[in-house]
């Protein structure tokens, strides 16, 4: 009967920078949910009517809200970066001009798409608003 | 050849006995720039403590025997040079996420059992006779699986994978890469059978795309890719099975 | 042979939400949380009940807002569920019910509120 020794997994993610980055990446999910909740409350307040939405606008204009959204903005940027960094691992070989696209190229294409989509959305909002 | 210098190896020892726990033991050894960690261990065993126990064989990174943790990172001991860690100390421990059997030797029976489960060999699509001749395969068909055939079963990816460490029921990176290698081989006909393992909670769905497995693989197999490609395949099949002609092939 | 996992459903929702948030999440946070409230790039009075209700009455605005809220919630739920396991919580049923349940609840509320806003 073998007396093997099983080592503990406690604190496993603190043992290596690679795992710390992984946990930071996973943690962006919390910020995504917080923003979705803020949007949901916005919709609810809008549905409730002018007075309720007016109070919500005042809240959105507060320094606290600006700070929270700045933190959320940074978190979403980190999510974008990590999302396109892991994306090549989920894809089959993509062959362009007889060469297989390297992971960094797939990441670059993803980031470019994000930049383009973001610019387009911002432009659309500015156009709609004016 | 440069002047021999000394370096300290801090090795995790374990001798199975009632209530035994692992402990670190230090060995100061002379080393040269061309010495691998494996050669360092061999110096200790040959000159200082003959009881030091570890697995090794080819000493050229093809047999997959000498996997161990060097400064907390999975390495092949024969493929890792002591000069990289100068001035040391170099911390050497058995592969993470496996039970320790003795010193640097881990209990690998779970890995072997999983290997057997995935049928890691060509299962012909239909029975063949010798008269049918050899399978014919184009370079393009070879390309579809060749990368995944480079796996040497060294288990470094399992030592890297925290999901395997948290739950050893997880099929894991290397085995999934091998499974994928056979599924992608045009000669093979057992894909449906292997996919049944993929579809389980402990199949590919235990993976959270940490990606460390592919970082440590000494043969650039990219097991993370194999696992995550099979997530897509499994997800598509989850819905396609309800469509006519959408059965597993 | 144990049963097939149900994870594909949640993983696909996770992927859709992750891709959507990776493409336009940051800019949406900027627009709704900084630009509109502070009147950057847009007139300061655009963030008003009149303007926002007018916008949200369009079916395409409702569809967009619904997708953003719902997919972001499903993305977060799936990742948080797996992170709980990473942090040492090894129960499966209760955390799954909580995470996916909340995403489902949020999805239903989003649809209800968007319909309440009217057309």
Short mmCIF file of C-alpha atoms in Angstrom, two decimals, chain C residues 16-55:
data_model
loop_
_atom_site.label_atom_id
_atom_site.label_comp_id
_atom_site.label_asym_id
_atom_site.label_seq_id
_atom_site.Cartn_x
_atom_site.Cartn_y
_atom_site.Cartn_z
CA UNK C 16 -20.72 36.07 -26.94
CA UNK C 17 -20.70 38.38 -23.92
CA UNK C 18 -16.92 38.32 -23.78
CA UNK C 19 -16.53 39.19 -27.44
CA UNK C 20 -19.16 41.96 -27.26
CA UNK C 21 -17.56 43.47 -24.16
CA UNK C 22 -14.08 43.13 -25.66
CA UNK C 23 -15.17 44.97 -28.79
CA UNK C 24 -17.25 47.80 -27.32
CA UNK C 25 -17.36 47.41 -23.54
CA UNK C 26 -14.77 50.04 -22.69
CA UNK C 27 -16.20 52.64 -25.06
CA UNK C 28 -19.71 51.98 -23.70
CA UNK C 29 -18.48 52.62 -20.16
CA UNK C 30 -16.92 55.86 -21.40
CA UNK C 31 -20.07 56.92 -23.24
CA UNK C 32 -22.65 56.10 -20.57
CA UNK C 33 -20.52 56.76 -17.50
CA UNK C 34 -18.29 59.70 -18.44
CA UNK C 35 -19.13 61.33 -21.80
CA UNK C 36 -22.91 61.63 -21.40
CA UNK C 37 -22.92 62.69 -17.71
CA UNK C 38 -20.15 65.26 -18.21
CA UNK C 39 -21.17 66.40 -21.70
CA UNK C 40 -17.90 65.36 -23.40
CA UNK C 41 -18.19 65.14 -27.23
CA UNK C 42 -21.97 65.48 -26.79
CA UNK C 43 -24.18 68.32 -25.59
CA UNK C 44 -24.64 68.23 -21.81
CA UNK C 45 -28.42 68.08 -22.05
CA UNK C 46 -28.46 64.87 -24.11
CA UNK C 47 -28.46 62.94 -20.82
CA UNK C 48 -32.05 63.84 -19.96
CA UNK C 49 -35.24 61.86 -19.49
CA UNK C 50 -36.69 63.24 -22.70
CA UNK C 51 -33.71 62.34 -24.89
CA UNK C 52 -32.98 58.96 -23.27
CA UNK C 53 -36.61 57.81 -23.28
CA UNK C 54 -36.89 58.90 -26.90
CA UNK C 55 -33.81 56.83 -27.74
#
